[in-house]
Amino acid sequence: DPETIYYRHFGAKKTMSHREAAQLCCVDYDRRMALGAFLQDGNKAPIVGVARYSLNPDENMAESSVVIHESFRRRGIGAYLLEKLQQFAEKKGIAGFYSEILPNNGPMLELRRKQGVSLTWMPDDNIYRVEHHFEGHRESQEHFNDNK
C-alpha cells in the first residue's frame, strides 16, 4: 500500500535495493531484531505487521519501526509488537528506542502518545522525534555515556 510505504520511508518508493531488502529481512537477534504478526488463514499465514529495531551501539539506543497492513490498523497489533520488541531489547541491555514520525502519520502518533512517550517536533526536518528510554535504563545510559 503506497501510504504504508510513504510513512515508513518518508516518500514514494517503487523499488528496493538488495542491500535494503537484506537489512529488512536479516536479523542477528542482538543488534537487529524483528517480530511479525501473522493471520492464520487455512494453510496460509500472511503477514499483517512487523516491528523491528536496529541498534546504534554508540548510543546503546535502537531505531524502532512498526508497519501494519492497512486492513489491520487500530487493533492493537502495533502496540503489542512494540511491547514484545521492547521486552526483547531490554533483555539484551538496550537502553531504549528512538524513531522519527511524519506529522501526517496519525495512527503512529496516536500509538506513541498512548504509550506515554515524548514526541519532539523537529521543524527543520518536518518530523516528530520519539525517544523512549526503558525503565531502569536511564542510569545505565548515563554510565554508558561516561565510559565512552
CSV table of N, CA and C in Angstrom, one decimal:
chain,number,residue,atom,x,y,z
A,1,ASP,N,0.8,-1.2,0.0
A,1,ASP,CA,0.0,0.0,0.0
A,1,ASP,C,0.9,1.2,0.0
A,2,PRO,N,0.7,2.2,-0.9
A,2,PRO,CA,1.5,3.4,-1.0
A,2,PRO,C,1.6,4.2,0.2
A,3,GLU,N,0.5,4.3,1.0
A,3,GLU,CA,0.6,5.1,2.2
A,3,GLU,C,1.5,4.5,3.3
A,4,THR,N,1.5,3.2,3.4
A,4,THR,CA,2.4,2.5,4.3
A,4,THR,C,3.8,2.7,3.9
A,5,ILE,N,4.1,2.6,2.7
A,5,ILE,CA,5.5,2.8,2.2
A,5,ILE,C,5.9,4.3,2.4
A,6,TYR,N,5.0,5.2,2.2
A,6,TYR,CA,5.3,6.7,2.4
A,6,TYR,C,5.6,6.9,3.9
A,7,TYR,N,4.8,6.4,4.8
A,7,TYR,CA,5.1,6.6,6.2
A,7,TYR,C,6.3,6.0,6.7
A,8,ARG,N,6.7,4.8,6.1
A,8,ARG,CA,7.9,4.1,6.6
A,8,ARG,C,9.2,4.7,6.0
A,9,HIS,N,9.1,5.1,4.7
A,9,HIS,CA,10.3,5.6,4.1
A,9,HIS,C,10.3,7.1,3.8
A,10,PHE,N,9.3,7.8,4.3
A,10,PHE,CA,9.2,9.2,4.2
A,10,PHE,C,9.1,9.7,2.7
A,11,GLY,N,8.6,8.9,1.9
A,11,GLY,CA,8.4,9.2,0.5
A,11,GLY,C,8.0,8.0,-0.4
A,12,ALA,N,7.7,8.3,-1.6
A,12,ALA,CA,7.4,7.2,-2.5
A,12,ALA,C,8.6,6.3,-2.8
A,13,LYS,N,8.4,5.0,-2.9
A,13,LYS,CA,9.5,4.1,-3.1
A,13,LYS,C,8.9,2.9,-3.9
A,14,LYS,N,9.4,2.8,-5.2
A,14,LYS,CA,8.8,1.7,-6.1
A,14,LYS,C,9.7,0.5,-6.1
A,15,THR,N,11.0,0.7,-5.8
A,15,THR,CA,12.0,-0.4,-5.8
A,15,THR,C,12.8,-0.4,-4.5
A,16,MET,N,13.4,-1.5,-4.3
A,16,MET,CA,14.3,-1.6,-3.1
A,16,MET,C,15.6,-2.3,-3.5
A,17,SER,N,16.7,-1.8,-3.1
A,17,SER,CA,18.0,-2.4,-3.5
A,17,SER,C,18.1,-3.7,-2.7
A,18,HIS,N,19.0,-4.6,-3.2
A,18,HIS,CA,19.3,-5.8,-2.5
A,18,HIS,C,19.7,-5.6,-1.1
A,19,ARG,N,20.6,-4.6,-0.9
A,19,ARG,CA,21.1,-4.2,0.4
A,19,ARG,C,20.0,-3.8,1.4
A,20,GLU,N,19.0,-3.0,0.9
A,20,GLU,CA,17.9,-2.5,1.7
A,20,GLU,C,17.0,-3.7,2.1
A,21,ALA,N,16.8,-4.6,1.1
A,21,ALA,CA,16.0,-5.8,1.4
A,21,ALA,C,16.6,-6.7,2.4
A,22,ALA,N,18.0,-6.9,2.3
A,22,ALA,CA,18.7,-7.7,3.2
A,22,ALA,C,18.6,-7.1,4.6
A,23,GLN,N,18.7,-5.8,4.8
A,23,GLN,CA,18.7,-5.2,6.1
A,23,GLN,C,17.3,-5.4,6.7
A,24,LEU,N,16.3,-5.4,5.9
A,24,LEU,CA,14.9,-5.6,6.5
A,24,LEU,C,14.7,-7.0,6.9
A,25,CYS,N,15.3,-7.9,6.1
A,25,CYS,CA,15.0,-9.4,6.3
A,25,CYS,C,15.9,-10.1,7.3
A,26,CYS,N,17.1,-9.6,7.4
A,26,CYS,CA,18.1,-10.3,8.2
A,26,CYS,C,18.2,-9.7,9.6
A,27,VAL,N,18.1,-10.6,10.6
A,27,VAL,CA,18.2,-10.2,12.0
A,27,VAL,C,19.3,-11.0,12.6
A,28,ASP,N,20.0,-10.5,13.6
A,28,ASP,CA,21.0,-11.2,14.3
A,28,ASP,C,20.7,-11.5,15.7
A,29,TYR,N,19.4,-11.1,16.1
A,29,TYR,CA,18.9,-11.4,17.5
A,29,TYR,C,19.7,-10.6,18.5
A,30,ASP,N,20.5,-9.6,18.1
A,30,ASP,CA,21.3,-8.8,19.0
A,30,ASP,C,21.1,-7.3,18.6
A,31,ARG,N,21.8,-7.0,17.6
A,31,ARG,CA,21.8,-5.6,17.1
A,31,ARG,C,20.6,-5.3,16.2
A,32,ARG,N,20.1,-6.3,15.5
A,32,ARG,CA,19.0,-6.2,14.6
A,32,ARG,C,18.0,-7.3,14.9
A,33,MET,N,16.7,-6.9,15.2
A,33,MET,CA,15.7,-7.8,15.5
A,33,MET,C,14.4,-7.4,14.9
A,34,ALA,N,13.5,-8.4,14.6
A,34,ALA,CA,12.2,-8.1,14.0
A,34,ALA,C,11.2,-9.1,14.5
A,35,LEU,N,10.0,-8.7,14.8
A,35,LEU,CA,8.9,-9.6,15.2
A,35,LEU,C,7.8,-9.3,14.2
A,36,GLY,N,7.1,-10.4,13.9
A,36,GLY,CA,5.9,-10.3,12.9
A,36,GLY,C,4.7,-10.8,13.5
A,37,ALA,N,3.6,-10.3,13.0
A,37,ALA,CA,2.2,-10.8,13.3
A,37,ALA,C,1.6,-11.4,12.0
A,38,PHE,N,1.1,-12.6,12.2
A,38,PHE,CA,0.6,-13.3,11.0
A,38,PHE,C,-0.9,-13.6,11.2
A,39,LEU,N,-1.6,-13.7,10.1
A,39,LEU,CA,-3.0,-14.1,10.1
A,39,LEU,C,-3.1,-15.6,9.7
A,40,GLN,N,-3.7,-16.4,10.6
A,40,GLN,CA,-3.8,-17.8,10.2
A,40,GLN,C,-5.0,-17.9,9.3
A,41,ASP,N,-4.8,-18.4,8.1
A,41,ASP,CA,-5.9,-18.5,7.1
A,41,ASP,C,-5.7,-19.8,6.4
A,42,GLY,N,-6.2,-20.8,7.0
A,42,GLY,CA,-6.1,-22.2,6.4
A,42,GLY,C,-4.6,-22.6,6.4
A,43,ASN,N,-4.1,-22.9,5.2
A,43,ASN,CA,-2.7,-23.3,5.1
A,43,ASN,C,-1.8,-22.1,4.9
A,44,LYS,N,-2.4,-20.9,4.8
A,44,LYS,CA,-1.6,-19.7,4.6
A,44,LYS,C,-1.5,-18.9,5.9
A,45,ALA,N,-0.4,-18.1,6.0
A,45,ALA,CA,-0.3,-17.3,7.2
A,45,ALA,C,0.3,-15.9,6.7
A,46,PRO,N,-0.5,-15.1,6.0
A,46,PRO,CA,0.0,-13.8,5.5
A,46,PRO,C,0.4,-12.9,6.7
A,47,ILE,N,1.5,-12.2,6.5
A,47,ILE,CA,2.0,-11.2,7.5
A,47,ILE,C,1.1,-10.0,7.5
A,48,VAL,N,0.7,-9.5,8.7
A,48,VAL,CA,-0.1,-8.3,8.8
A,48,VAL,C,0.6,-7.2,9.5
A,49,GLY,N,1.8,-7.5,10.1
A,49,GLY,CA,2.5,-6.4,10.8
A,49,GLY,C,3.9,-6.9,11.1
A,50,VAL,N,4.8,-5.9,11.2
A,50,VAL,CA,6.2,-6.1,11.6
A,50,VAL,C,6.6,-5.0,12.5
A,51,ALA,N,7.4,-5.3,13.5
A,51,ALA,CA,8.1,-4.3,14.4
A,51,ALA,C,9.5,-4.7,14.4
A,52,ARG,N,10.4,-3.7,14.2
A,52,ARG,CA,11.8,-4.1,14.2
A,52,ARG,C,12.7,-3.0,14.9
A,53,TYR,N,13.9,-3.4,15.2
A,53,TYR,CA,14.8,-2.4,15.7
A,53,TYR,C,16.2,-2.7,15.1
A,54,SER,N,17.0,-1.6,15.1
A,54,SER,CA,18.4,-1.6,14.7
A,54,SER,C,19.2,-0.8,15.6
A,55,LEU,N,20.1,-1.5,16.3
A,55,LEU,CA,20.9,-0.8,17.4
A,55,LEU,C,21.9,0.1,16.9
A,56,ASN,N,22.0,1.3,17.5
A,56,ASN,CA,23.1,2.2,17.3
A,56,ASN,C,24.0,2.0,18.5
A,57,PRO,N,25.1,1.2,18.4
A,57,PRO,CA,25.9,0.8,19.5
A,57,PRO,C,26.6,2.0,20.2
A,58,ASP,N,26.8,3.1,19.5
A,58,ASP,CA,27.5,4.3,20.1
A,58,ASP,C,26.6,4.9,21.1
A,59,GLU,N,25.3,4.8,21.0
A,59,GLU,CA,24.3,5.4,21.9
A,59,GLU,C,23.7,4.3,22.8
A,60,ASN,N,23.8,3.1,22.5
A,60,ASN,CA,23.1,2.0,23.1
A,60,ASN,C,21.5,2.2,23.0
A,61,MET,N,21.1,2.9,21.9
A,61,MET,CA,19.7,3.1,21.6
A,61,MET,C,19.4,2.5,20.3
A,62,ALA,N,18.2,2.0,20.1
A,62,ALA,CA,17.9,1.3,18.8
A,62,ALA,C,16.8,2.1,18.1
A,63,GLU,N,17.0,2.2,16.8
A,63,GLU,CA,15.9,2.8,16.0
A,63,GLU,C,14.8,1.8,15.8
A,64,SER,N,13.6,2.1,16.1
A,64,SER,CA,12.5,1.2,16.0
A,64,SER,C,11.5,1.6,14.9
A,65,SER,N,10.8,0.7,14.4
A,65,SER,CA,9.8,1.0,13.4
A,65,SER,C,8.7,-0.1,13.5
A,66,VAL,N,7.5,0.3,13.1
A,66,VAL,CA,6.4,-0.6,13.0
A,66,VAL,C,5.6,-0.4,11.7
A,67,VAL,N,5.3,-1.5,11.1
A,67,VAL,CA,4.4,-1.4,9.9
A,67,VAL,C,3.3,-2.4,10.0
A,68,ILE,N,2.1,-1.9,9.9
A,68,ILE,CA,0.9,-2.7,10.0
A,68,ILE,C,0.1,-2.6,8.7
A,69,HIS,N,-0.4,-3.7,8.2
A,69,HIS,CA,-1.2,-3.7,6.9
A,69,HIS,C,-2.4,-2.8,7.2
A,70,GLU,N,-2.8,-2.1,6.2
A,70,GLU,CA,-3.9,-1.1,6.3
A,70,GLU,C,-5.2,-1.7,6.8
A,71,SER,N,-5.5,-3.0,6.5
A,71,SER,CA,-6.7,-3.6,7.0
A,71,SER,C,-6.7,-4.0,8.4
A,72,PHE,N,-5.5,-3.9,9.1
A,72,PHE,CA,-5.4,-4.4,10.4
A,72,PHE,C,-4.9,-3.3,11.4
A,73,ARG,N,-5.0,-2.1,11.0
A,73,ARG,CA,-4.6,-1.0,11.9
A,73,ARG,C,-5.6,-0.7,12.9
A,74,ARG,N,-5.2,0.0,14.0
A,74,ARG,CA,-6.0,0.4,15.1
A,74,ARG,C,-6.7,-0.8,15.8
A,75,ARG,N,-6.0,-1.9,15.9
A,75,ARG,CA,-6.5,-3.1,16.6
A,75,ARG,C,-5.6,-3.5,17.7
A,76,GLY,N,-4.5,-2.7,17.9
A,76,GLY,CA,-3.6,-3.0,19.0
A,76,GLY,C,-2.4,-3.9,18.6
A,77,ILE,N,-2.3,-4.2,17.3
A,77,ILE,CA,-1.2,-5.1,16.8
A,77,ILE,C,0.1,-4.4,16.9
A,78,GLY,N,0.1,-3.1,16.5
A,78,GLY,CA,1.4,-2.3,16.6
A,78,GLY,C,1.9,-2.2,18.0
A,79,ALA,N,0.9,-1.9,18.9
A,79,ALA,CA,1.3,-1.7,20.3
A,79,ALA,C,1.8,-3.0,20.9
A,80,TYR,N,1.2,-4.1,20.5
A,80,TYR,CA,1.6,-5.4,21.0
A,80,TYR,C,3.0,-5.8,20.5
A,81,LEU,N,3.2,-5.6,19.2
A,81,LEU,CA,4.5,-5.9,18.7
A,81,LEU,C,5.6,-5.0,19.3
A,82,LEU,N,5.4,-3.7,19.5
A,82,LEU,CA,6.3,-2.9,20.1
A,82,LEU,C,6.6,-3.3,21.5
A,83,GLU,N,5.6,-3.7,22.2
A,83,GLU,CA,5.8,-4.1,23.6
A,83,GLU,C,6.7,-5.3,23.7
A,84,LYS,N,6.4,-6.3,22.8
A,84,LYS,CA,7.2,-7.5,22.8
A,84,LYS,C,8.7,-7.2,22.3
A,85,LEU,N,8.8,-6.3,21.4
A,85,LEU,CA,10.1,-6.0,20.9
A,85,LEU,C,10.9,-5.2,22.0
A,86,GLN,N,10.2,-4.4,22.7
A,86,GLN,CA,10.9,-3.7,23.9
A,86,GLN,C,11.3,-4.7,24.9
A,87,GLN,N,10.5,-5.7,25.2
A,87,GLN,CA,10.9,-6.7,26.2
A,87,GLN,C,12.2,-7.4,25.8
A,88,PHE,N,12.2,-7.8,24.5
A,88,PHE,CA,13.4,-8.4,23.9
A,88,PHE,C,14.6,-7.5,24.0
A,89,ALA,N,14.5,-6.3,23.6
A,89,ALA,CA,15.6,-5.3,23.6
A,89,ALA,C,16.1,-5.1,25.1
A,90,GLU,N,15.2,-5.0,26.0
A,90,GLU,CA,15.6,-4.8,27.4
A,90,GLU,C,16.5,-6.0,27.9
A,91,LYS,N,16.1,-7.2,27.5
A,91,LYS,CA,16.9,-8.4,27.9
A,91,LYS,C,18.2,-8.3,27.3
A,92,LYS,N,18.4,-7.6,26.2
A,92,LYS,CA,19.7,-7.5,25.5
A,92,LYS,C,20.5,-6.3,26.1
A,93,GLY,N,19.9,-5.6,27.0
A,93,GLY,CA,20.6,-4.5,27.6
A,93,GLY,C,20.5,-3.2,26.9
A,94,ILE,N,19.6,-3.1,25.9
A,94,ILE,CA,19.4,-1.9,25.1
A,94,ILE,C,18.7,-0.9,26.0
A,95,ALA,N,19.2,0.4,25.9
A,95,ALA,CA,18.7,1.4,26.8
A,95,ALA,C,17.3,2.0,26.4
A,96,GLY,N,17.0,1.9,25.1
A,96,GLY,CA,15.7,2.5,24.7
A,96,GLY,C,15.6,2.5,23.2
A,97,PHE,N,14.4,3.0,22.7
A,97,PHE,CA,14.1,3.1,21.3
A,97,PHE,C,14.0,4.6,20.9
A,98,TYR,N,14.3,4.9,19.7
A,98,TYR,CA,14.1,6.2,19.1
A,98,TYR,C,13.5,6.0,17.7
A,99,SER,N,12.8,6.9,17.2
A,99,SER,CA,12.2,6.9,15.9
A,99,SER,C,11.8,8.3,15.4
A,100,GLU,N,11.5,8.4,14.1
A,100,GLU,CA,11.1,9.6,13.5
A,100,GLU,C,9.8,9.3,12.8
A,101,ILE,N,8.8,10.3,13.0
A,101,ILE,CA,7.4,10.1,12.5
A,101,ILE,C,7.0,11.3,11.8
A,102,LEU,N,6.4,11.1,10.6
A,102,LEU,CA,5.9,12.2,9.8
A,102,LEU,C,4.7,12.8,10.5
A,103,PRO,N,4.4,14.1,10.4
A,103,PRO,CA,3.3,14.7,11.1
A,103,PRO,C,1.9,14.2,10.7
A,104,ASN,N,1.8,13.7,9.5
A,104,ASN,CA,0.5,13.2,9.0
A,104,ASN,C,0.3,11.7,9.2
A,105,ASN,N,1.2,11.1,10.0
A,105,ASN,CA,1.1,9.7,10.3
A,105,ASN,C,0.3,9.6,11.6
A,106,GLY,N,-1.0,9.9,11.5
A,106,GLY,CA,-1.8,10.0,12.7
A,106,GLY,C,-1.9,8.7,13.5
A,107,PRO,N,-2.0,7.5,12.9
A,107,PRO,CA,-2.1,6.3,13.7
A,107,PRO,C,-0.8,6.1,14.6
A,108,MET,N,0.4,6.3,14.0
A,108,MET,CA,1.6,6.1,14.8
A,108,MET,C,1.8,7.2,15.8
A,109,LEU,N,1.4,8.4,15.5
A,109,LEU,CA,1.5,9.5,16.6
A,109,LEU,C,0.6,9.1,17.7
A,110,GLU,N,-0.7,8.7,17.4
A,110,GLU,CA,-1.6,8.3,18.4
A,110,GLU,C,-1.1,7.1,19.3
A,111,LEU,N,-0.5,6.1,18.6
A,111,LEU,CA,0.0,5.0,19.3
A,111,LEU,C,1.1,5.4,20.3
A,112,ARG,N,2.0,6.2,19.8
A,112,ARG,CA,3.2,6.6,20.7
A,112,ARG,C,2.7,7.5,21.8
A,113,ARG,N,1.7,8.4,21.6
A,113,ARG,CA,1.1,9.2,22.7
A,113,ARG,C,0.5,8.3,23.7
A,114,LYS,N,-0.3,7.3,23.3
A,114,LYS,CA,-1.0,6.4,24.2
A,114,LYS,C,0.1,5.7,25.1
A,115,GLN,N,1.2,5.4,24.5
A,115,GLN,CA,2.3,4.7,25.3
A,115,GLN,C,3.0,5.7,26.2
A,116,GLY,N,2.7,7.0,26.1
A,116,GLY,CA,3.3,7.9,27.1
A,116,GLY,C,4.7,8.4,26.8
A,117,VAL,N,5.1,8.1,25.5
A,117,VAL,CA,6.5,8.6,25.2
A,117,VAL,C,6.4,10.0,24.7
A,118,SER,N,7.5,10.7,24.8
A,118,SER,CA,7.5,12.1,24.4
A,118,SER,C,7.8,12.2,22.9
A,119,LEU,N,7.1,13.2,22.3
A,119,LEU,CA,7.3,13.5,20.9
A,119,LEU,C,7.9,14.9,20.8
A,120,THR,N,8.9,15.0,20.2
A,120,THR,CA,9.6,16.3,20.0
A,120,THR,C,9.5,16.7,18.5
A,121,TRP,N,8.9,17.9,18.3
A,121,TRP,CA,8.7,18.4,16.9
A,121,TRP,C,10.0,19.0,16.5
A,122,MET,N,10.5,18.5,15.3
A,122,MET,CA,11.7,19.0,14.7
A,122,MET,C,11.3,19.8,13.4
A,123,PRO,N,11.1,21.1,13.6
A,123,PRO,CA,10.6,21.9,12.4
A,123,PRO,C,11.5,21.9,11.2
A,124,ASP,N,12.8,21.9,11.4
A,124,ASP,CA,13.7,21.9,10.3
A,124,ASP,C,13.6,20.7,9.4
A,125,ASP,N,13.2,19.5,10.1
A,125,ASP,CA,13.1,18.3,9.3
A,125,ASP,C,11.7,17.9,9.0
A,126,ASN,N,10.7,18.7,9.6
A,126,ASN,CA,9.3,18.4,9.5
A,126,ASN,C,8.9,17.0,9.9
A,127,ILE,N,9.4,16.6,11.1
A,127,ILE,CA,9.1,15.3,11.7
A,127,ILE,C,9.0,15.4,13.2
A,128,TYR,N,8.4,14.4,13.8
A,128,TYR,CA,8.4,14.2,15.2
A,128,TYR,C,9.5,13.2,15.5
A,129,ARG,N,10.3,13.5,16.6
A,129,ARG,CA,11.3,12.6,17.0
A,129,ARG,C,10.8,12.0,18.3
A,130,VAL,N,10.9,10.7,18.4
A,130,VAL,CA,10.5,10.0,19.6
A,130,VAL,C,11.7,9.4,20.2
A,131,GLU,N,11.9,9.6,21.5
A,131,GLU,CA,13.0,8.9,22.3
A,131,GLU,C,12.4,8.3,23.5
A,132,HIS,N,12.5,7.0,23.6
A,132,HIS,CA,11.9,6.3,24.7
A,132,HIS,C,12.9,5.5,25.5
A,133,HIS,N,13.3,6.0,26.7
A,133,HIS,CA,14.3,5.3,27.5
A,133,HIS,C,13.5,4.3,28.3
A,134,PHE,N,14.0,3.0,28.3
A,134,PHE,CA,13.3,2.0,29.1
A,134,PHE,C,13.5,2.2,30.6
A,135,GLU,N,12.5,1.8,31.3
A,135,GLU,CA,12.6,1.9,32.8
A,135,GLU,C,13.9,1.2,33.3
A,136,GLY,N,14.6,1.9,34.2
A,136,GLY,CA,15.8,1.3,34.8
A,136,GLY,C,17.0,1.4,33.9
A,137,HIS,N,16.8,2.0,32.7
A,137,HIS,CA,18.0,2.1,31.8
A,137,HIS,C,18.5,3.6,31.8
A,138,ARG,N,17.9,4.5,32.4
A,138,ARG,CA,18.4,5.9,32.4
A,138,ARG,C,19.8,6.0,33.1
A,139,GLU,N,19.9,5.3,34.2
A,139,GLU,CA,21.1,5.3,34.9
A,139,GLU,C,22.2,4.6,34.1
A,140,SER,N,21.8,3.4,33.5
A,140,SER,CA,22.8,2.7,32.8
A,140,SER,C,23.2,3.4,31.5
A,141,GLN,N,22.3,4.2,30.9
A,141,GLN,CA,22.7,5.0,29.8
A,141,GLN,C,23.7,6.1,30.2
A,142,GLU,N,23.4,6.7,31.3
A,142,GLU,CA,24.4,7.8,31.8
A,142,GLU,C,25.8,7.1,32.0
A,143,HIS,N,25.8,5.9,32.6
A,143,HIS,CA,27.0,5.2,32.9
A,143,HIS,C,27.7,4.9,31.5
A,144,PHE,N,26.9,4.4,30.6
A,144,PHE,CA,27.4,4.0,29.2
A,144,PHE,C,28.1,5.3,28.6
A,145,ASN,N,27.4,6.4,28.7
A,145,ASN,CA,28.0,7.6,28.0
A,145,ASN,C,29.2,8.1,28.7
A,146,ASP,N,29.3,7.9,30.1
A,146,ASP,CA,30.5,8.3,30.8
A,146,ASP,C,31.7,7.4,30.5
A,147,ASN,N,31.5,6.2,30.0
A,147,ASN,CA,32.6,5.3,29.8
A,147,ASN,C,32.9,5.2,28.3
A,148,LYS,N,32.5,6.0,27.5
A,148,LYS,CA,32.8,6.0,26.1
A,148,LYS,C,34.2,6.4,25.9
